[in-house]
Amino acid sequence: MVTGKLLAFLRGEGAANVSQRTLTFEERVSYQRAIEDVYWRHRIWPKERPDPKPSLDAVVSQAQLEKKVKDYLRKSQALEDYWQRPIAAEQLQAEMDRMAKHSKQPEVLSELFEALGNDPFVIAECLARPLMAEHLFQSVQGSGEANGKVSQSTGPHNLDGTLSTGYTLPVIVSSSDTEGTCTDDTWTATSITNAPGAREDHTAIWTGSEMIVWGGDAGPVVYFNTGGRYNPGTDSWTPTSTTDAPTAREAHTAVWTGSEMIVWGGYDGSTAVNTGGRYSPNTDTWTSTSTTNAPAARSSHTAVWTGTEMIVWGGSGIGGPVVNTGARYNSATNSWTAISTANAPTPRYLHTAVWAGSEMIVWGGYDGSNVSTGGKYNLGTNSWTATSITNVPDARYDHTAVWTGNEMIVWGGYDGGSTFFNTGGRYNPDANTWTATSTSSAPTGRGLHTAVWTASEMVVWGGQDENFFTLNTGGRYDPATDSWTDTSTANAPSPRRYHTAVSSDGEMIVWGGHTGSSLVNSGGRYCVQSGPIATPTPTPSPTVTPSPSATPTPSPTPSITPRPMPTPRSRPTPHQRPTPP
């Protein structure tokens, strides 16, 4: 039930005897739409999708926009009334200053400021307040603070209790000659404020404007159905909703469709599952995936997005068989279709898979022993063709694979005995041939690492070596020259394994994992280019002049090519991975 005072707060009405600038609820909703429009224009719409990218209005309803505004205002009101912690004007100004100084995507932050009319009051109230309200609300809940109500007038307070509307528009740390660039071979830490709890064996995807991490575990009895969205533009985290979220799990998979993240399968602490969910970052909502005709429960499988469907394949049930079955999930119809097993690779798990434009290529893994075989699944003919075994890399699992646009590159991994590989191979599906990757200047052998493709290079990072020590080293592999370059360790995240990494338009963002002694919820952003970041330029948004009856018109959106994601880390079941001594 909405109380009279809360209704007044939602409407932006302050105390009658105080002269202050306010925003009506309708204005806040209109500005929220302007913010969402910036993010939506930057969201990756996979080039393989045959349908055009829809307008923002087709994916976010007016009611959902209103809910977002109500949520942050309710948290602001709760902080003020129940915990005696009204958000001060100085805090909002400091939050704006922090975003401007630490933004990892200054060009996106500039667009957000422009969408809000470059009005510091509006930016404070509609961009900084939601982040501060979330952070402080979680902080007081976690500390157990709870005192009696304190009635105070609404609005941004100075620390001395007076009301303020005086804000200064901060200068975003970039300039016309550096905006949209980063310094090659450098690391910058990601914020840990509001970051999800420390974990491993989770998944991560890149949407074009944010990294979404979800699931994972914090030990043998703690599994998560929580996650977070990391926004490089504001260097901030927002938790993902747990309402209708899939059950807690690890060793699952996740793909990005253009408008949703689909997670599926995994291990929930007692058994493998064949359930999943579709998460919309636009609305912060979950929708369950159908279990009708879904594949058998499994973990340590793979999943790829084709442009219209998610294909899952392989994996292992807990105490059950390792499988070579799979299925295609159509998110538009919420339906599953089994894929052929004729000529499919042998059953396996801890393998890799990439989508190569018209076919899925799987390779390596464990089927009772290490394998160096693989297969190409053709979506159009629902058929399998074996990958060549001539010049193939040594059999392995816990390796990585990326798709370059014309080749699959596999690298690293473990042979189940004493060898962690620093070797790999480039597979050309058109010619059905393998070419070994150079070992000259290659990183040390490892498994449980991550790899991303950044338009011209594969970047591998982290993992554990033959002594089971975790690593914070890595390398950049250029297939054009068959050469390696070390990644810098200056300011790099702490050594780790079972972490995740995404490719963010010429950069790599790593997060989470296990250091060998503890779990972490920290991460870093690694710059892998010396020139401007290859980010598609969105159509500029007009300055918003909100009114209760007017809503900004979304700008046309360019098609954006997604970057291949590293295969999510998986827990070995029923066979155990080596663990540190």
XYZ file of C-alpha atoms in Angstrom:
581
model
C 0.000 0.000 0.000
C 1.297 3.452 -0.876
C 1.075 5.846 2.057
C 0.273 9.506 1.654
C 3.827 10.531 2.483
C 5.344 8.013 0.095
C 2.929 9.093 -2.611
C 4.083 12.656 -2.071
C 7.687 11.508 -2.291
C 6.972 9.574 -5.480
C 5.447 12.717 -6.936
C 8.486 14.726 -5.936
C 6.607 16.936 -3.496
C 8.744 18.425 -0.731
C 7.742 20.075 2.539
C 5.341 22.937 1.959
C 7.403 25.442 3.878
C 10.668 24.736 2.054
C 11.524 26.322 -1.264
C 13.344 23.771 -3.384
C 13.527 22.437 -6.894
C 11.653 19.155 -7.366
C 10.999 16.600 -10.058
C 7.557 15.162 -10.494
C 7.163 11.420 -10.679
C 6.245 11.747 -14.345
C 9.420 13.713 -15.047
C 11.515 11.079 -13.284
C 9.925 8.362 -15.409
C 10.614 10.320 -18.581
C 14.247 10.798 -17.594
C 14.477 7.093 -16.719
C 13.358 6.327 -20.231
C 16.088 8.593 -21.605
C 18.664 6.660 -19.562
C 17.315 3.308 -20.727
C 17.389 4.527 -24.325
C 21.144 5.195 -24.110
C 21.782 1.718 -22.726
C 19.473 0.075 -25.254
C 21.240 1.714 -28.199
C 24.534 0.297 -26.942
C 23.190 -3.212 -26.352
C 24.614 -5.734 -28.807
C 22.127 -6.989 -31.361
C 23.762 -10.163 -32.749
C 24.425 -9.883 -36.455
C 23.102 -13.430 -36.909
C 19.608 -12.363 -35.802
C 17.331 -12.079 -38.827
C 14.903 -9.700 -37.123
C 15.677 -5.967 -36.797
C 16.484 -4.550 -33.396
C 13.184 -3.364 -31.907
C 12.537 0.030 -30.389
C 12.966 0.557 -26.667
C 9.202 0.805 -26.257
C 8.876 -2.751 -27.581
C 11.076 -4.154 -24.818
C 10.358 -1.839 -21.865
C 6.820 -0.869 -20.921
C 5.720 2.327 -19.214
C 4.810 0.293 -16.139
C 8.316 -1.167 -15.972
C 9.865 2.288 -16.198
C 7.600 3.465 -13.399
C 8.578 0.468 -11.284
C 12.284 1.312 -11.583
C 11.632 4.855 -10.409
C 9.403 3.710 -7.550
C 12.040 1.203 -6.427
C 14.824 3.753 -5.994
C 12.494 6.315 -4.424
C 11.142 3.766 -1.944
C 14.689 2.862 -0.933
C 15.519 6.556 -0.551
C 12.431 7.012 1.618
C 13.255 3.943 3.722
C 16.770 5.248 4.346
C 15.307 8.538 5.501
C 12.408 7.280 7.602
C 13.592 4.016 9.106
C 17.364 4.326 9.278
C 17.734 8.079 9.700
C 20.052 8.110 6.685
C 18.660 10.627 4.190
C 20.834 10.847 1.096
C 22.779 14.081 1.357
C 23.423 16.475 -1.481
C 27.140 16.089 -0.861
C 26.804 12.350 -1.371
C 25.021 12.799 -4.694
C 27.631 15.302 -5.837
C 30.406 12.924 -4.757
C 28.749 10.085 -6.679
C 28.565 12.197 -9.827
C 32.209 13.179 -9.384
C 33.191 9.524 -8.894
C 31.428 8.432 -12.067
C 33.055 11.228 -14.070
C 36.519 10.407 -12.734
C 36.385 6.611 -12.875
C 34.160 5.929 -15.884
C 35.508 3.054 -17.985
C 33.318 4.186 -20.912
C 33.474 7.997 -20.827
C 31.719 8.250 -24.170
C 28.688 6.402 -22.787
C 28.654 8.510 -19.618
C 28.742 11.629 -21.811
C 25.683 10.342 -23.657
C 23.898 9.751 -20.349
C 24.669 13.289 -19.189
C 23.470 14.681 -22.519
C 20.288 12.605 -22.363
C 19.582 14.282 -19.026
C 20.148 17.716 -20.531
C 23.585 18.098 -18.882
C 21.574 19.337 -15.912
C 23.519 18.513 -12.737
C 20.361 18.462 -10.609
C 18.659 15.968 -12.936
C 21.841 13.867 -13.153
C 22.102 13.841 -9.360
C 18.479 12.803 -8.914
C 18.010 10.374 -11.812
C 21.465 8.829 -12.322
C 23.335 9.212 -9.011
C 20.397 8.740 -6.606
C 19.432 5.220 -7.821
C 23.036 4.040 -7.354
C 23.402 5.692 -3.941
C 20.019 4.426 -2.761
C 20.925 0.857 -3.723
C 24.353 1.044 -2.120
C 23.185 2.615 1.157
C 20.086 0.414 1.352
C 22.209 -2.731 1.074
C 24.703 -1.285 3.539
C 22.194 -0.590 6.302
C 20.420 -3.896 5.742
C 23.711 -5.747 5.967
C 24.728 -3.907 9.132
C 21.390 -4.601 10.804
C 20.728 -0.923 11.475
C 17.075 -0.317 12.258
C 15.758 2.498 14.410
C 12.447 4.262 14.779
C 10.967 6.486 12.123
C 12.277 9.990 11.754
C 10.026 12.307 9.795
C 11.990 14.572 7.488
C 11.118 16.546 4.404
C 12.058 14.993 1.112
C 14.750 16.219 -1.221
C 18.550 16.252 -1.339
C 19.916 17.296 2.052
C 23.166 18.954 2.933
C 25.046 17.245 5.727
C 23.896 19.989 8.125
C 20.283 19.057 7.417
C 19.432 21.924 5.097
C 18.034 21.301 1.650
C 20.113 21.902 -1.455
C 19.674 22.073 -5.189
C 23.129 23.439 -5.925
C 25.155 20.916 -7.919
C 28.126 21.230 -10.236
C 28.297 19.296 -13.477
C 31.510 17.259 -13.203
C 33.998 17.099 -16.042
C 34.258 13.570 -17.416
C 37.889 12.472 -17.434
C 38.388 12.376 -21.178
C 38.959 14.876 -23.957
C 38.259 15.118 -27.650
C 41.556 13.448 -28.468
C 41.338 10.696 -25.839
C 37.630 10.043 -25.525
C 36.822 6.448 -26.335
C 40.424 5.329 -26.006
C 42.403 3.466 -23.386
C 46.107 2.968 -22.854
C 47.239 -0.251 -24.450
C 48.385 -3.097 -22.170
C 47.133 -1.512 -18.947
C 44.832 -2.675 -16.162
C 42.200 -0.693 -14.275
C 40.381 -2.179 -11.285
C 36.601 -2.551 -11.406
C 34.556 -1.179 -8.526
C 33.650 -3.569 -5.709
C 30.900 -1.326 -4.305
C 27.629 -3.299 -4.527
C 29.466 -6.096 -6.369
C 27.948 -9.579 -5.988
C 29.351 -11.817 -3.272
C 32.664 -13.542 -3.958
C 32.215 -16.716 -6.006
C 33.584 -19.117 -8.615
C 32.110 -21.286 -11.379
C 29.682 -18.511 -12.311
C 28.917 -17.201 -15.806
C 29.329 -13.796 -17.417
C 28.070 -12.221 -20.632
C 28.585 -8.810 -22.277
C 25.512 -6.930 -23.460
C 27.267 -4.030 -25.172
C 26.773 -1.684 -22.225
C 27.302 -3.925 -19.194
C 28.686 -7.230 -17.986
C 26.175 -9.511 -16.262
C 27.487 -12.184 -13.890
C 25.211 -14.802 -12.358
C 25.215 -17.991 -10.291
C 28.275 -19.863 -9.097
C 29.337 -21.186 -5.721
C 31.214 -20.163 -2.583
C 32.158 -23.640 -1.423
C 30.636 -27.095 -1.386
C 27.380 -26.060 0.309
C 26.826 -22.477 -0.887
C 25.330 -21.934 -4.324
C 23.985 -18.706 -5.772
C 20.975 -17.602 -7.781
C 22.137 -14.021 -7.441
C 24.148 -11.877 -9.800
C 25.065 -8.367 -10.755
C 25.315 -5.989 -13.680
C 28.594 -4.101 -13.975
C 28.281 -0.836 -15.882
C 31.701 0.413 -17.068
C 30.225 3.800 -17.969
C 29.417 4.582 -14.340
C 31.883 2.029 -12.873
C 29.036 0.689 -10.759
C 27.202 -2.533 -9.899
C 23.463 -3.190 -9.746
C 22.144 -6.504 -8.387
C 20.039 -8.718 -10.630
C 16.563 -9.502 -9.362
C 15.999 -12.813 -7.606
C 12.227 -12.764 -8.225
C 11.430 -15.798 -10.429
C 15.185 -16.371 -10.924
C 16.346 -19.946 -11.608
C 17.433 -22.017 -8.625
C 20.972 -21.567 -7.320
C 23.605 -23.425 -9.332
C 27.143 -23.632 -10.724
C 28.685 -25.148 -13.869
C 25.781 -23.816 -15.952
C 25.961 -21.869 -19.225
C 24.841 -18.410 -20.305
C 24.359 -16.727 -23.699
C 23.329 -13.227 -24.801
C 20.498 -12.960 -27.335
C 20.430 -9.218 -27.956
C 17.773 -8.483 -25.355
C 18.097 -11.282 -22.790
C 20.636 -13.462 -21.026
C 19.640 -17.132 -21.064
C 21.102 -19.376 -18.350
C 20.541 -23.114 -18.381
C 21.564 -26.369 -16.699
C 24.255 -26.775 -14.078
C 24.635 -28.325 -10.632
C 22.547 -27.153 -7.652
C 24.518 -28.791 -4.851
C 22.765 -32.130 -4.971
C 21.968 -32.870 -8.593
C 22.262 -31.653 -12.150
C 19.317 -29.607 -13.445
C 17.606 -29.060 -16.786
C 15.954 -25.788 -15.847
C 16.913 -22.264 -16.766
C 15.774 -18.692 -17.114
C 15.798 -15.669 -19.393
C 16.927 -12.425 -17.768
C 16.078 -9.035 -19.246
C 18.418 -6.248 -18.093
C 15.962 -3.733 -19.544
C 13.303 -4.701 -17.016
C 15.361 -6.581 -14.387
C 12.990 -9.548 -14.720
C 13.268 -13.311 -15.148
C 11.185 -15.721 -17.260
C 11.579 -19.482 -16.824
C 12.660 -21.616 -19.753
C 10.311 -24.458 -20.593
C 11.162 -27.965 -19.413
C 8.932 -29.595 -22.034
C 11.222 -31.595 -24.347
C 14.225 -30.002 -22.627
C 17.477 -31.993 -22.696
C 18.306 -34.269 -19.782
C 19.769 -32.527 -16.726
C 23.497 -31.860 -17.012
C 26.399 -29.642 -16.017
C 29.793 -28.827 -17.519
C 28.119 -28.675 -20.940
C 28.410 -25.915 -23.559
C 25.964 -23.469 -25.102
C 26.125 -21.149 -28.109
C 23.725 -18.556 -29.522
C 22.974 -18.865 -33.232
C 21.065 -15.627 -33.701
C 17.668 -17.251 -33.256
C 18.282 -20.162 -30.892
C 20.509 -21.384 -28.076
C 22.137 -24.774 -28.691
C 23.270 -26.777 -25.658
C 25.364 -29.890 -26.079
C 27.282 -32.520 -24.095
C 27.901 -32.433 -20.372
C 27.500 -34.772 -17.438
C 24.778 -35.594 -14.979
C 25.684 -36.000 -11.320
C 26.175 -39.720 -10.886
C 24.769 -40.142 -14.375
C 26.184 -40.699 -17.822
C 28.300 -38.308 -19.821
C 26.225 -37.417 -22.887
C 26.581 -36.445 -26.543
C 23.012 -35.201 -26.826
C 21.813 -31.639 -27.195
C 18.911 -29.439 -28.132
C 17.986 -26.086 -29.625
C 16.041 -23.628 -27.484
C 13.887 -21.051 -29.248
C 13.328 -18.114 -26.897
C 10.569 -16.648 -29.093
C 8.415 -19.760 -28.705
C 9.906 -20.980 -25.401
C 10.343 -24.415 -26.940
C 13.020 -27.096 -27.302
C 13.963 -29.246 -30.310
C 16.413 -32.131 -29.980
C 19.398 -32.156 -32.322
C 20.646 -35.199 -34.162
C 23.087 -37.625 -32.528
C 23.985 -39.321 -35.831
C 27.754 -38.952 -36.331
C 27.911 -36.702 -33.265
C 31.194 -36.591 -31.317
C 31.581 -39.054 -28.457
C 29.950 -38.101 -25.142
C 32.047 -35.612 -23.174
C 32.145 -32.704 -20.789
C 34.637 -29.909 -19.963
C 34.897 -29.388 -23.734
C 34.537 -26.117 -25.672
C 32.113 -24.887 -28.313
C 31.953 -21.855 -30.600
C 29.351 -20.605 -33.057
C 30.888 -20.194 -36.509
C 28.117 -18.380 -38.343
C 26.207 -21.408 -39.637
C 27.497 -24.231 -37.483
C 28.540 -25.061 -33.948
C 32.052 -26.473 -33.509
C 32.796 -28.546 -30.400
C 36.219 -29.878 -29.511
C 38.202 -31.638 -26.789
C 36.955 -32.472 -23.318
C 36.769 -35.583 -21.192
C 34.792 -38.746 -21.914
C 36.532 -41.085 -19.471
C 39.820 -40.025 -20.971
C 41.019 -36.865 -22.684
C 39.927 -36.446 -26.281
C 41.304 -34.520 -29.244
C 38.271 -35.080 -31.429
C 35.403 -32.773 -32.243
C 32.515 -32.127 -34.561
C 30.716 -29.484 -36.591
C 26.953 -29.309 -36.150
C 25.144 -27.743 -39.112
C 21.962 -26.020 -38.006
C 20.388 -25.986 -41.459
C 20.773 -29.739 -42.101
C 20.650 -30.941 -38.463
C 23.760 -33.000 -39.122
C 27.251 -33.581 -37.763
C 30.643 -33.743 -39.501
C 33.797 -34.773 -37.665
C 36.651 -32.308 -37.327
C 39.983 -33.407 -38.756
C 42.446 -35.213 -36.490
C 45.450 -34.399 -38.709
C 47.819 -32.011 -36.889
C 45.237 -31.745 -34.133
C 46.382 -30.408 -30.713
C 47.002 -32.927 -27.924
C 43.938 -34.254 -26.124
C 42.878 -32.016 -23.235
C 40.115 -30.488 -21.159
C 39.690 -27.239 -19.214
C 41.067 -25.413 -22.244
C 39.537 -22.369 -23.948
C 38.279 -21.627 -27.452
C 37.425 -18.440 -29.348
C 36.002 -17.758 -32.802
C 37.900 -15.177 -34.856
C 35.462 -14.843 -37.713
C 37.083 -17.550 -39.843
C 38.912 -19.838 -37.403
C 38.457 -21.449 -34.016
C 41.503 -21.103 -31.764
C 41.859 -23.553 -28.869
C 44.582 -23.105 -26.278
C 45.855 -24.375 -22.932
C 44.130 -26.957 -20.781
C 45.003 -30.061 -18.797
C 45.720 -33.666 -19.770
C 44.432 -35.166 -16.512
C 47.941 -36.181 -15.490
C 50.878 -33.866 -15.003
C 50.701 -31.591 -18.036
C 49.159 -28.161 -18.307
C 49.487 -27.081 -21.942
C 50.790 -23.841 -23.401
C 50.051 -25.191 -26.861
C 47.021 -24.788 -29.064
C 45.665 -24.925 -32.566
C 43.755 -22.921 -35.146
C 40.955 -24.841 -36.833
C 39.645 -23.739 -40.231
C 36.174 -25.281 -40.675
C 36.015 -24.538 -44.411
C 39.241 -26.416 -45.135
C 38.825 -28.810 -42.176
C 42.466 -28.244 -41.227
C 44.482 -27.540 -38.078
C 47.482 -25.236 -37.709
C 49.492 -25.242 -34.465
C 49.821 -22.000 -32.542
C 53.358 -20.828 -31.802
C 54.849 -21.578 -28.395
C 57.529 -18.900 -28.725
C 56.860 -16.339 -25.940
C 53.554 -18.093 -25.185
C 52.234 -17.875 -21.610
C 53.104 -20.703 -19.227
C 50.931 -23.808 -19.471
C 47.656 -23.569 -17.603
C 44.053 -24.606 -17.235
C 40.962 -22.992 -15.692
C 41.943 -19.742 -17.425
C 39.801 -17.521 -19.656
C 40.130 -16.363 -23.252
C 38.404 -13.657 -25.281
C 38.636 -12.472 -28.888
C 39.160 -8.733 -29.351
C 38.763 -8.180 -33.116
C 42.398 -9.013 -33.960
C 43.861 -10.909 -30.997
C 43.029 -13.693 -28.572
C 43.757 -12.710 -24.976
C 44.238 -15.487 -22.410
C 44.555 -14.721 -18.719
C 44.713 -16.281 -15.255
C 44.158 -19.936 -14.388
C 46.446 -22.372 -12.606
C 49.767 -23.923 -13.617
C 51.376 -27.362 -13.300
C 52.193 -26.640 -9.655
C 48.527 -25.783 -9.056
C 49.463 -22.175 -8.340
C 46.989 -19.550 -9.498
C 48.163 -16.999 -12.049
C 47.576 -13.353 -12.935
C 49.663 -13.527 -16.085
C 48.462 -13.885 -19.642
C 49.205 -13.374 -23.276
C 47.888 -11.863 -26.489
C 47.987 -14.096 -29.546
C 47.906 -12.567 -33.024
C 46.926 -15.235 -35.585
C 48.013 -12.985 -38.463
C 51.631 -13.186 -37.292
C 51.369 -16.376 -35.198
C 52.986 -14.480 -32.337
C 52.487 -13.893 -28.614
C 52.883 -10.786 -26.446
C 52.753 -10.882 -22.638
C 49.973 -9.034 -20.841
C 51.128 -6.566 -18.216
C 50.968 -7.592 -14.559
C 51.104 -3.983 -13.294
C 47.816 -3.322 -11.460
C 46.466 -6.666 -12.706
C 43.817 -8.400 -10.564
C 45.023 -10.936 -8.024
C 45.884 -14.422 -9.354
C 42.795 -16.613 -9.781
C 41.053 -19.535 -11.454
C 37.361 -20.338 -12.102
C 36.839 -16.652 -12.936
C 35.057 -15.208 -15.965
C 36.072 -12.783 -18.707
C 34.153 -10.903 -21.385
C 35.310 -8.936 -24.410
C 34.152 -5.342 -24.247
C 34.875 -3.629 -27.576
C 38.656 -3.894 -27.581
C 38.961 -4.543 -23.881
C 38.727 -7.530 -21.553
C 36.876 -7.437 -18.223
C 37.655 -10.230 -15.753
C 35.768 -10.849 -12.500
C 35.447 -13.219 -9.565
C 37.078 -16.602 -9.095
C 39.338 -18.281 -6.541
C 42.852 -17.149 -5.674
C 43.885 -20.550 -4.333
C 43.221 -19.458 -0.766
C 40.023 -17.428 -0.988
C 37.164 -16.403 -3.226
C 37.099 -12.858 -4.625
C 34.512 -10.432 -5.954
C 37.069 -8.116 -7.507
C 38.032 -7.730 -11.128
C 39.831 -5.640 -13.685
C 39.554 -4.105 -17.102
C 42.446 -4.767 -19.493
C 43.050 -2.546 -22.517
C 44.138 -4.534 -25.555
C 44.528 -1.820 -28.131
C 46.353 1.443 -28.580
C 43.834 3.197 -30.786
C 40.184 4.207 -30.333
C 37.913 1.497 -29.031
C 36.003 -0.096 -31.887
C 32.582 0.758 -30.507
C 29.751 1.333 -32.995
C 28.691 4.950 -32.801
C 25.064 5.219 -31.654
C 22.734 7.794 -33.101
C 22.831 10.843 -30.824
C 19.816 11.274 -28.562
C 18.036 14.586 -28.472
C 18.059 16.493 -25.189
C 15.052 15.404 -23.179
C 12.460 17.899 -22.034
C 10.207 15.655 -19.996
C 6.549 16.241 -19.478
C 3.749 14.004 -18.243
C 2.336 13.669 -21.743
C 5.514 13.518 -23.799
C 7.979 10.671 -24.114
C 11.253 10.839 -26.059
C 11.323 8.994 -29.360
C 13.982 6.284 -29.538
C 16.817 6.864 -31.969
C 17.610 4.386 -34.763
C 20.038 1.713 -33.631
C 22.993 0.423 -35.652
C 23.555 -3.300 -35.828
C 26.400 -4.279 -33.496
C 28.523 -7.389 -33.894
C 28.898 -9.323 -30.643
C 32.290 -10.450 -29.420
C 32.774 -14.168 -28.783
C 32.586 -15.047 -25.122
C 34.866 -17.496 -23.316
C 33.317 -20.826 -22.427
C 32.026 -20.607 -18.840
C 34.002 -22.571 -16.281
C 32.520 -25.886 -15.228
C 32.924 -28.141 -12.223
C 34.158 -31.692 -13.000
C 31.470 -34.265 -12.323
C 31.677 -37.125 -11.704
C 35.474 -36.943 -12.293
C 37.296 -34.397 -10.178
C 39.660 -31.718 -11.423
C 43.042 -31.459 -9.744
C 42.917 -29.224 -6.705
C 45.709 -27.232 -5.106
C 47.598 -28.947 -2.302
